[in-house]
């Protein structure tokens, strides 16, 4: 995967919802997966001999069990210690040999000086850490792997990089396709929490079998396996050691494992760095629900009685305001406690489930006339379609428009657009105005995403400029 870029700018402009958000630092250059090698080396003996530990998947049935455990814990809180959290589980599974050098200490200081950023990583990770840790354990992988999305994207499933990598695992399109992640106009599997996690873990296991150690496998996840193979071949030719420290690699990759080690050290002993990790329970946060009908994203959130922000965080793969069902069924993720509410409300709902459809822009069409025809403002139509206010819709481009009463929705199977336009960004609770693009260590690019205020709708434009070895993506208000 190609370089990461998430840590530099997240704390730059604070949470003032009235400030325009320009220079939204190129979030997450962290890990565009490369195309795998045609021939993989044999797996290491440890990998072949390891017996996976089986854990049940997160299911709807977990909800009442989890609720009962929490109730018992509250009742006995005076007599018993607090229930274990996800951090205990992760610490117990750490088994990659530690790295200890100046780069690790540099990144420890970087995170320690930015508690708001660490808080944001934990806040976003609280939705997904249980599922990822469970899948990592099921495959008998070290639990450090569950921390990789913190380096890639701060566990932000909407992360999108300068190299067009997407999702909390930062897949580029070619590798996503290689590992079975579906992408089209309506859906991007790179942002699907379940599908992308499984694909990323498959890829990491392949890298481990190819390169023999988790250090090199993790480096190859960032560097790309072809680049790592060339670097190893160069050292073999020169009879140099095949180790992380002795191999040539780009600056971003050179800092990649030290950043992971720094986060591991902080989770192992946050008090040593003056940090406090919020409590994240060691139980499922979400459960999956099957739906066999197309449904509006907003309506699905309403039927589940969750906020639209919460629904989008759990279901980021849907690019449009409609969840388009493929092959007769699709999956929606909901907080465990809202599954029953959604099921009951959906069964009782007798109105149309879809209020949008696709429209192919014609040569003589004007967006203002299309908006008037469907009874909405042009500004709103541009916002829904993530069209920059100063951009024009071109003939042949597909947009979504309101569905007229009684009409059957037209939701054709369309190819994925060349670039993904981000309409939404998860919100941290608070960030301080003290970090800039040049405040991070000079030894490595350290992208940090500046987060917009909750009421802000964003349209992503791909106009890049270079600043301190970073590509800065311009984000603009869409209203």
Short mmCIF file of C-alpha atoms in Angstrom, two decimals:
data_model
loop_
_atom_site.label_atom_id
_atom_site.label_comp_id
_atom_site.label_asym_id
_atom_site.label_seq_id
_atom_site.Cartn_x
_atom_site.Cartn_y
_atom_site.Cartn_z
CA UNK A 1 0.00 0.00 0.00
CA UNK A 2 1.19 3.51 -0.75
CA UNK A 3 1.92 6.13 1.85
CA UNK A 4 -0.32 7.20 4.74
CA UNK A 5 -1.30 10.74 5.39
CA UNK A 6 -3.62 11.26 8.32
CA UNK A 7 -2.06 12.75 11.35
CA UNK A 8 -1.07 16.26 10.41
CA UNK A 9 -4.10 18.37 10.01
CA UNK A 10 -6.80 16.91 12.19
CA UNK A 11 -6.20 19.34 14.90
CA UNK A 12 -5.64 22.40 12.71
CA UNK A 13 -8.85 24.36 12.52
CA UNK A 14 -10.85 23.18 15.54
CA UNK A 15 -14.55 22.49 15.54
CA UNK A 16 -15.89 25.94 14.70
CA UNK A 17 -18.76 25.11 12.37
CA UNK A 18 -18.80 28.62 10.93
CA UNK A 19 -15.24 28.59 9.62
CA UNK A 20 -14.82 27.57 5.98
CA UNK A 21 -12.77 24.41 5.69
CA UNK A 22 -10.07 24.74 3.08
CA UNK A 23 -6.89 22.70 2.89
CA UNK A 24 -8.31 19.53 4.38
CA UNK A 25 -4.97 17.80 4.56
CA UNK A 26 -4.65 14.79 2.35
CA UNK A 27 -6.10 12.31 4.64
CA UNK A 28 -4.61 8.99 4.75
CA UNK A 29 -2.10 8.41 2.23
CA UNK A 30 -1.50 5.49 4.32
CA UNK A 31 -1.94 2.37 2.61
CA UNK A 32 -2.98 1.89 -0.91
CA UNK A 33 -2.80 -1.83 -1.43
CA UNK A 34 -0.74 -2.98 -4.37
CA UNK A 35 -1.40 -5.86 -6.74
CA UNK A 36 -0.10 -9.10 -5.21
CA UNK A 37 2.84 -11.01 -6.59
CA UNK A 38 2.08 -13.81 -9.01
CA UNK A 39 4.08 -16.32 -6.97
CA UNK A 40 4.07 -16.29 -3.19
CA UNK A 41 6.85 -17.79 -1.12
CA UNK A 42 5.96 -20.70 1.18
CA UNK A 43 4.35 -19.78 4.48
CA UNK A 44 6.51 -19.59 7.55
CA UNK A 45 6.48 -22.60 9.89
CA UNK A 46 4.80 -20.56 12.62
CA UNK A 47 2.02 -19.55 10.26
CA UNK A 48 1.50 -23.10 9.05
CA UNK A 49 1.52 -24.66 12.51
CA UNK A 50 -0.70 -22.09 14.19
CA UNK A 51 -4.20 -23.28 15.00
CA UNK A 52 -6.82 -20.51 14.69
CA UNK A 53 -8.83 -19.73 17.79
CA UNK A 54 -12.51 -19.62 16.90
CA UNK A 55 -14.81 -16.83 18.03
CA UNK A 56 -18.47 -16.40 17.11
CA UNK A 57 -19.20 -13.60 14.65
CA UNK A 58 -21.09 -10.52 15.72
CA UNK A 59 -24.75 -11.44 15.38
CA UNK A 60 -28.11 -10.04 16.33
CA UNK A 61 -28.33 -12.61 19.12
CA UNK A 62 -25.36 -10.96 20.81
CA UNK A 63 -27.47 -7.93 21.75
CA UNK A 64 -29.52 -9.37 24.66
CA UNK A 65 -26.49 -11.25 25.97
CA UNK A 66 -24.43 -8.07 25.97
CA UNK A 67 -27.23 -6.13 27.65
CA UNK A 68 -27.53 -8.76 30.38
CA UNK A 69 -23.80 -8.67 31.03
CA UNK A 70 -23.84 -4.88 31.35
CA UNK A 71 -26.81 -5.02 33.73
CA UNK A 72 -25.07 -7.56 35.95
CA UNK A 73 -21.90 -5.49 35.91
CA UNK A 74 -23.77 -2.37 37.08
CA UNK A 75 -25.50 -4.34 39.82
CA UNK A 76 -22.25 -5.76 41.14
CA UNK A 77 -19.99 -2.78 40.50
CA UNK A 78 -19.33 -2.24 44.23
CA UNK A 79 -18.33 -5.85 44.78
CA UNK A 80 -16.46 -6.54 41.56
CA UNK A 81 -13.88 -4.74 39.41
CA UNK A 82 -15.10 -3.05 36.23
CA UNK A 83 -15.61 -5.36 33.23
CA UNK A 84 -12.62 -5.77 30.92
CA UNK A 85 -12.44 -3.41 27.98
CA UNK A 86 -11.12 -3.86 24.45
CA UNK A 87 -7.71 -2.51 25.50
CA UNK A 88 -7.15 -5.48 27.85
CA UNK A 89 -7.98 -7.82 25.01
CA UNK A 90 -5.61 -6.12 22.60
CA UNK A 91 -2.75 -5.99 25.10
CA UNK A 92 -3.11 -9.71 25.78
CA UNK A 93 -2.70 -10.42 22.07
CA UNK A 94 0.38 -8.31 21.35
CA UNK A 95 3.14 -10.60 20.11
CA UNK A 96 5.10 -8.82 17.36
CA UNK A 97 8.65 -8.11 18.64
CA UNK A 98 8.97 -4.51 19.81
CA UNK A 99 10.98 -1.94 17.91
CA UNK A 100 12.86 0.60 19.99
CA UNK A 101 14.61 3.45 18.19
CA UNK A 102 14.51 7.20 17.72
CA UNK A 103 11.68 7.10 15.21
CA UNK A 104 9.43 5.26 17.67
CA UNK A 105 10.15 7.84 20.36
CA UNK A 106 9.53 10.65 17.89
CA UNK A 107 6.07 9.28 17.12
CA UNK A 108 5.34 8.64 20.78
CA UNK A 109 5.95 12.34 21.40
CA UNK A 110 3.86 13.28 18.38
CA UNK A 111 0.79 11.41 19.63
CA UNK A 112 1.36 12.39 23.28
CA UNK A 113 1.34 16.06 22.29
CA UNK A 114 -1.99 15.63 20.50
CA UNK A 115 -4.44 14.05 22.96
CA UNK A 116 -7.40 15.32 20.91
CA UNK A 117 -6.23 13.31 17.93
CA UNK A 118 -5.79 10.18 20.05
CA UNK A 119 -9.28 10.80 21.40
CA UNK A 120 -10.63 10.97 17.84
CA UNK A 121 -8.92 7.69 16.90
CA UNK A 122 -10.45 6.02 19.95
CA UNK A 123 -13.86 7.56 19.28
CA UNK A 124 -13.92 6.27 15.71
CA UNK A 125 -12.32 2.95 16.65
CA UNK A 126 -14.95 2.30 19.32
CA UNK A 127 -17.40 1.39 16.55
CA UNK A 128 -15.19 -1.21 14.92
CA UNK A 129 -12.43 -2.39 17.30
CA UNK A 130 -14.39 -5.33 18.71
CA UNK A 131 -15.18 -6.70 15.27
CA UNK A 132 -11.63 -6.23 13.95
CA UNK A 133 -10.02 -7.67 17.10
CA UNK A 134 -12.35 -10.65 16.91
CA UNK A 135 -11.48 -11.34 13.27
CA UNK A 136 -7.75 -10.93 13.98
CA UNK A 137 -7.98 -13.45 16.84
CA UNK A 138 -10.05 -15.87 14.77
CA UNK A 139 -7.21 -15.97 12.22
CA UNK A 140 -4.58 -16.31 14.97
CA UNK A 141 -2.93 -13.06 13.92
CA UNK A 142 -1.19 -10.75 16.43
CA UNK A 143 -3.52 -8.10 17.83
CA UNK A 144 -1.18 -5.32 16.64
CA UNK A 145 -2.90 -5.85 13.28
CA UNK A 146 -6.10 -4.42 14.79
CA UNK A 147 -4.21 -1.14 15.31
CA UNK A 148 -3.28 -0.72 11.65
CA UNK A 149 -6.47 1.23 10.78
CA UNK A 150 -5.37 3.79 13.39
CA UNK A 151 -2.25 4.38 11.30
CA UNK A 152 -4.06 4.16 7.97
CA UNK A 153 -7.10 6.29 8.67
CA UNK A 154 -7.65 6.85 12.41
CA UNK A 155 -10.36 4.19 11.97
CA UNK A 156 -12.25 6.61 9.75
CA UNK A 157 -14.18 4.57 7.12
CA UNK A 158 -14.58 7.70 4.95
CA UNK A 159 -10.83 8.26 4.65
CA UNK A 160 -9.70 9.04 1.10
CA UNK A 161 -6.08 9.61 0.09
CA UNK A 162 -4.16 11.53 -2.57
CA UNK A 163 -3.51 8.21 -4.32
CA UNK A 164 -7.26 7.47 -4.32
CA UNK A 165 -7.10 4.86 -1.59
CA UNK A 166 -10.34 4.59 0.33
CA UNK A 167 -11.77 3.29 3.58
CA UNK A 168 -10.31 2.62 6.99
CA UNK A 169 -7.95 0.01 5.46
CA UNK A 170 -7.02 2.31 2.53
CA UNK A 171 -7.43 0.05 -0.48
CA UNK A 172 -6.68 1.28 -3.97
CA UNK A 173 -8.99 0.02 -6.70
CA UNK A 174 -6.71 -2.58 -8.23
CA UNK A 175 -6.03 -4.38 -4.96
CA UNK A 176 -9.65 -4.06 -3.90
CA UNK A 177 -10.68 -5.80 -7.10
CA UNK A 178 -8.00 -8.42 -6.57
CA UNK A 179 -9.45 -9.23 -3.15
CA UNK A 180 -13.07 -9.30 -4.22
CA UNK A 181 -14.28 -5.87 -3.10
CA UNK A 182 -17.18 -4.80 -5.29
CA UNK A 183 -17.24 -1.19 -6.58
CA UNK A 184 -19.88 0.60 -8.61
CA UNK A 185 -21.79 3.87 -8.84
CA UNK A 186 -23.85 3.10 -5.73
CA UNK A 187 -21.43 1.18 -3.56
CA UNK A 188 -17.71 1.06 -2.75
CA UNK A 189 -16.64 -2.13 -0.99
CA UNK A 190 -13.39 -0.50 0.12
CA UNK A 191 -15.46 1.42 2.67
CA UNK A 192 -17.57 -1.59 3.68
CA UNK A 193 -16.48 -2.34 7.23
CA UNK A 194 -17.03 -6.11 7.02
CA UNK A 195 -15.86 -6.72 3.45
CA UNK A 196 -12.80 -4.45 3.64
CA UNK A 197 -11.66 -5.89 6.97
CA UNK A 198 -11.82 -9.42 5.64
CA UNK A 199 -9.98 -8.39 2.46
CA UNK A 200 -7.28 -6.52 4.41
CA UNK A 201 -6.67 -9.47 6.71
CA UNK A 202 -6.48 -11.82 3.72
CA UNK A 203 -3.94 -9.50 2.12
CA UNK A 204 -1.85 -9.22 5.29
CA UNK A 205 -1.80 -12.99 5.69
CA UNK A 206 -0.61 -13.32 2.09
CA UNK A 207 2.14 -10.78 2.77
CA UNK A 208 3.17 -12.64 5.92
CA UNK A 209 3.44 -15.89 4.01
CA UNK A 210 5.50 -14.14 1.33
CA UNK A 211 7.96 -12.23 3.53
CA UNK A 212 8.05 -14.43 6.65
CA UNK A 213 7.80 -11.78 9.41
CA UNK A 214 5.04 -9.44 10.50
CA UNK A 215 7.44 -6.48 10.43
CA UNK A 216 8.10 -6.97 6.72
CA UNK A 217 4.47 -7.87 5.99
CA UNK A 218 3.27 -4.64 7.59
CA UNK A 219 5.95 -2.66 5.76
CA UNK A 220 4.86 -4.27 2.47
CA UNK A 221 1.26 -3.29 3.20
CA UNK A 222 2.47 0.31 3.02
CA UNK A 223 5.33 -0.02 0.52
CA UNK A 224 3.69 -2.52 -1.82
CA UNK A 225 4.82 -6.09 -2.14
CA UNK A 226 6.59 -5.56 -5.45
CA UNK A 227 8.64 -2.72 -4.01
CA UNK A 228 9.44 -4.77 -0.92
CA UNK A 229 10.49 -7.74 -3.07
CA UNK A 230 12.84 -5.54 -5.09
CA UNK A 231 14.37 -4.14 -1.92
CA UNK A 232 14.93 -7.63 -0.52
CA UNK A 233 16.48 -8.80 -3.81
CA UNK A 234 18.84 -5.81 -3.73
CA UNK A 235 20.01 -6.69 -0.21
CA UNK A 236 20.48 -10.35 -1.10
CA UNK A 237 22.57 -9.41 -4.09
CA UNK A 238 24.77 -7.23 -1.87
CA UNK A 239 24.70 -9.85 0.93
CA UNK A 240 23.12 -7.46 3.38
CA UNK A 241 20.70 -8.44 6.19
CA UNK A 242 17.00 -8.75 5.30
CA UNK A 243 15.62 -6.69 8.17
CA UNK A 244 13.34 -3.68 8.47
CA UNK A 245 16.25 -1.46 9.48
CA UNK A 246 18.60 -2.59 6.68
CA UNK A 247 16.18 -2.68 3.74
CA UNK A 248 15.73 0.37 1.53
CA UNK A 249 12.21 1.76 1.68
CA UNK A 250 10.52 5.12 1.12
CA UNK A 251 10.43 7.63 3.94
CA UNK A 252 6.75 6.99 4.64
CA UNK A 253 7.32 3.23 4.95
CA UNK A 254 10.42 3.82 7.07
CA UNK A 255 8.14 5.58 9.57
CA UNK A 256 5.19 3.23 9.15
CA UNK A 257 6.10 0.49 11.63
CA UNK A 258 7.52 3.00 14.16
CA UNK A 259 4.14 4.76 14.12
CA UNK A 260 2.41 1.43 14.78
CA UNK A 261 4.88 0.69 17.56
CA UNK A 262 4.23 4.12 19.10
CA UNK A 263 0.46 3.53 19.12
CA UNK A 264 1.04 0.05 20.59
CA UNK A 265 3.17 1.55 23.37
CA UNK A 266 0.52 4.16 24.14
CA UNK A 267 -2.22 1.52 24.35
CA UNK A 268 0.03 -0.67 26.51
CA UNK A 269 0.64 2.11 29.04
CA UNK A 270 -1.24 5.35 28.26
CA UNK A 271 -0.42 6.90 31.65
CA UNK A 272 3.29 6.88 30.77
CA UNK A 273 2.49 9.36 27.99
CA UNK A 274 0.05 11.46 29.99
CA UNK A 275 -2.92 10.08 28.02
CA UNK A 276 -6.19 8.44 29.00
CA UNK A 277 -7.97 5.96 26.75
CA UNK A 278 -11.75 6.11 26.84
CA UNK A 279 -13.52 2.94 27.92
CA UNK A 280 -14.44 0.78 24.93
CA UNK A 281 -16.40 -2.32 25.98
CA UNK A 282 -15.23 -5.71 24.83
CA UNK A 283 -18.53 -6.62 23.18
CA UNK A 284 -20.16 -6.13 19.77
CA UNK A 285 -21.05 -2.56 18.89
CA UNK A 286 -23.02 -3.43 15.76
CA UNK A 287 -24.99 -6.29 14.25
CA UNK A 288 -25.85 -6.98 10.63
CA UNK A 289 -29.35 -7.01 9.19
CA UNK A 290 -30.32 -8.37 5.78
CA UNK A 291 -32.58 -6.32 3.53
CA UNK A 292 -34.06 -7.49 0.25
CA UNK A 293 -35.41 -4.10 -0.84
CA UNK A 294 -33.83 -0.86 -2.04
CA UNK A 295 -34.15 1.75 0.70
CA UNK A 296 -33.18 5.38 1.28
CA UNK A 297 -30.24 5.86 3.64
CA UNK A 298 -32.14 8.52 5.58
CA UNK A 299 -35.24 6.35 5.92
CA UNK A 300 -33.21 3.35 7.10
CA UNK A 301 -31.67 5.51 9.83
CA UNK A 302 -35.11 6.76 10.86
CA UNK A 303 -36.57 3.25 10.99
CA UNK A 304 -33.66 2.14 13.17
CA UNK A 305 -34.04 5.21 15.40
CA UNK A 306 -30.39 6.20 15.00
CA UNK A 307 -28.93 9.48 13.86
CA UNK A 308 -28.00 9.84 10.21
CA UNK A 309 -24.40 10.43 11.30
CA UNK A 310 -24.28 7.16 13.25
CA UNK A 311 -25.87 5.27 10.36
CA UNK A 312 -23.37 6.64 7.87
CA UNK A 313 -20.40 5.76 10.08
CA UNK A 314 -21.57 2.14 10.19
CA UNK A 315 -22.60 2.01 6.52
CA UNK A 316 -20.05 4.17 4.67
CA UNK A 317 -19.90 2.01 1.53
CA UNK A 318 -23.09 3.48 0.07
CA UNK A 319 -22.06 6.38 -2.18
CA UNK A 320 -25.57 7.69 -2.86
CA UNK A 321 -28.65 8.46 -0.75
CA UNK A 322 -30.07 5.05 -1.72
CA UNK A 323 -28.99 1.60 -0.56
CA UNK A 324 -29.27 -0.40 -3.77
CA UNK A 325 -29.79 -4.11 -3.17
CA UNK A 326 -27.73 -6.48 -5.33
CA UNK A 327 -28.44 -10.17 -5.97
CA UNK A 328 -31.63 -10.12 -3.94
CA UNK A 329 -30.18 -9.03 -0.58
CA UNK A 330 -27.84 -6.58 1.03
CA UNK A 331 -26.51 -6.02 4.54
CA UNK A 332 -27.03 -3.04 6.81
CA UNK A 333 -25.04 -2.54 10.01
CA UNK A 334 -26.86 -1.14 13.04
CA UNK A 335 -26.02 -0.67 16.72
CA UNK A 336 -26.89 -3.92 18.49
CA UNK A 337 -29.67 -2.31 20.51
CA UNK A 338 -31.41 -0.88 17.42
CA UNK A 339 -31.78 -4.05 15.36
CA UNK A 340 -35.16 -5.04 16.77
CA UNK A 341 -36.46 -1.47 16.37
CA UNK A 342 -35.47 -1.42 12.72
CA UNK A 343 -37.01 -4.81 12.00
CA UNK A 344 -40.34 -3.92 13.61
CA UNK A 345 -40.55 -0.48 12.01
CA UNK A 346 -39.65 -1.83 8.58
CA UNK A 347 -42.38 -4.46 8.78
CA UNK A 348 -44.93 -1.82 9.77
CA UNK A 349 -43.86 0.74 7.16
CA UNK A 350 -46.27 0.81 4.21
CA UNK A 351 -44.99 3.82 2.24
CA UNK A 352 -42.38 3.69 -0.59
CA UNK A 353 -38.87 2.93 0.65
CA UNK A 354 -37.06 4.82 -2.12
CA UNK A 355 -37.38 8.49 -3.06
CA UNK A 356 -34.41 8.78 -5.47
CA UNK A 357 -33.52 7.46 -8.89
CA UNK A 358 -30.73 7.77 -11.45
CA UNK A 359 -30.85 10.32 -14.26
CA UNK A 360 -28.42 10.48 -17.18
CA UNK A 361 -27.60 14.06 -18.08
CA UNK A 362 -28.31 14.88 -21.73
CA UNK A 363 -26.61 17.31 -24.09
CA UNK A 364 -29.22 20.09 -23.82
CA UNK A 365 -29.97 19.59 -20.12
CA UNK A 366 -29.39 22.33 -17.59
CA UNK A 367 -29.10 21.51 -13.91
CA UNK A 368 -31.35 24.44 -13.00
CA UNK A 369 -34.10 23.08 -15.23
CA UNK A 370 -33.66 19.55 -13.88
CA UNK A 371 -33.93 20.87 -10.33
CA UNK A 372 -37.08 22.84 -11.17
CA UNK A 373 -38.61 19.81 -12.89
CA UNK A 374 -38.19 17.70 -9.76
CA UNK A 375 -39.18 20.44 -7.32
CA UNK A 376 -35.85 21.01 -5.56
CA UNK A 377 -33.30 23.79 -5.56
CA UNK A 378 -30.18 23.53 -7.69
CA UNK A 379 -28.06 23.95 -4.55
CA UNK A 380 -29.74 20.97 -2.91
CA UNK A 381 -29.41 18.84 -6.03
CA UNK A 382 -25.69 19.63 -6.21
CA UNK A 383 -25.30 18.83 -2.52
CA UNK A 384 -26.99 15.44 -2.86
CA UNK A 385 -24.81 14.58 -5.86
CA UNK A 386 -21.61 15.96 -4.31
CA UNK A 387 -21.15 18.44 -7.17
CA UNK A 388 -18.99 21.43 -6.37
CA UNK A 389 -20.97 24.70 -6.58
CA UNK A 390 -18.68 25.97 -9.36
CA UNK A 391 -18.60 22.69 -11.30
CA UNK A 392 -20.89 21.87 -14.21
CA UNK A 393 -22.57 18.56 -14.91
CA UNK A 394 -21.46 17.16 -18.26
CA UNK A 395 -23.54 15.26 -20.81
CA UNK A 396 -23.46 11.54 -20.08
CA UNK A 397 -22.86 12.04 -16.37
CA UNK A 398 -25.31 10.25 -14.06
CA UNK A 399 -26.89 12.06 -11.14
CA UNK A 400 -29.63 11.14 -8.69
CA UNK A 401 -32.91 13.05 -8.73
CA UNK A 402 -36.07 12.84 -6.60
CA UNK A 403 -38.49 10.10 -7.54
CA UNK A 404 -41.92 11.26 -8.62
CA UNK A 405 -44.91 9.89 -6.73
CA UNK A 406 -45.90 6.38 -7.76
CA UNK A 407 -43.00 5.90 -10.16
CA UNK A 408 -40.81 2.83 -10.06
CA UNK A 409 -37.24 3.82 -9.11
CA UNK A 410 -34.68 3.61 -11.90
CA UNK A 411 -31.53 2.27 -10.21
CA UNK A 412 -29.40 0.71 -12.96
CA UNK A 413 -26.13 -1.10 -12.44
CA UNK A 414 -23.54 1.58 -13.26
CA UNK A 415 -19.72 1.51 -13.11
CA UNK A 416 -17.87 3.26 -10.34
CA UNK A 417 -16.92 6.89 -11.02
CA UNK A 418 -13.27 7.64 -11.60
CA UNK A 419 -13.02 9.51 -8.31
CA UNK A 420 -15.16 9.21 -5.20
CA UNK A 421 -16.68 12.47 -4.04
CA UNK A 422 -17.05 12.59 -0.26
CA UNK A 423 -20.25 14.20 0.97
CA UNK A 424 -19.82 13.45 4.63
CA UNK A 425 -17.15 13.30 7.30
CA UNK A 426 -17.41 11.89 10.83
CA UNK A 427 -17.02 14.48 13.55
CA UNK A 428 -14.63 14.40 16.52
CA UNK A 429 -15.97 15.94 19.71
CA UNK A 430 -13.27 18.57 20.02
CA UNK A 431 -10.01 19.55 18.40
CA UNK A 432 -7.64 22.37 19.23
CA UNK A 433 -6.29 25.07 16.93
CA UNK A 434 -2.62 24.39 17.36
CA UNK A 435 -1.39 21.94 14.73
CA UNK A 436 -0.29 22.86 11.24
CA UNK A 437 1.11 20.99 8.31
CA UNK A 438 4.60 21.83 9.50
CA UNK A 439 4.11 20.98 13.19
CA UNK A 440 4.68 17.23 12.80
CA UNK A 441 8.18 15.73 12.72
CA UNK A 442 10.08 16.48 9.54
CA UNK A 443 11.26 12.90 9.20
CA UNK A 444 7.99 11.71 7.70
CA UNK A 445 4.80 12.97 6.13
CA UNK A 446 2.15 12.99 8.83
CA UNK A 447 -1.24 13.74 7.35
CA UNK A 448 -3.98 14.63 9.74
CA UNK A 449 -7.53 15.27 8.70
CA UNK A 450 -9.16 18.51 9.59
CA UNK A 451 -12.74 17.68 10.48
CA UNK A 452 -15.71 19.85 9.50
CA UNK A 453 -18.47 20.85 11.84
CA UNK A 454 -21.45 18.49 12.13
CA UNK A 455 -23.76 20.70 10.08
CA UNK A 456 -21.29 21.10 7.23
CA UNK A 457 -21.83 19.20 4.00
CA UNK A 458 -18.68 18.73 1.97
CA UNK A 459 -17.98 18.35 -1.71
CA UNK A 460 -14.54 17.00 -2.53
CA UNK A 461 -12.59 18.63 -5.32
CA UNK A 462 -9.41 17.11 -6.65
CA UNK A 463 -7.32 20.27 -6.83
CA UNK A 464 -4.04 19.49 -5.14
CA UNK A 465 -1.12 21.61 -4.05
CA UNK A 466 2.14 20.58 -2.43
CA UNK A 467 3.04 21.79 1.02
CA UNK A 468 5.77 20.27 3.21
CA UNK A 469 5.88 17.12 1.10
CA UNK A 470 2.13 16.72 1.51
CA UNK A 471 -0.57 16.86 -1.10
CA UNK A 472 -3.37 18.98 0.25
CA UNK A 473 -6.88 18.25 -0.96
CA UNK A 474 -9.24 21.21 -1.12
CA UNK A 475 -12.59 20.70 0.56
CA UNK A 476 -15.29 23.30 0.19
CA UNK A 477 -18.68 24.01 1.66
CA UNK A 478 -21.42 22.69 -0.62
CA UNK A 479 -24.11 25.03 0.61
#
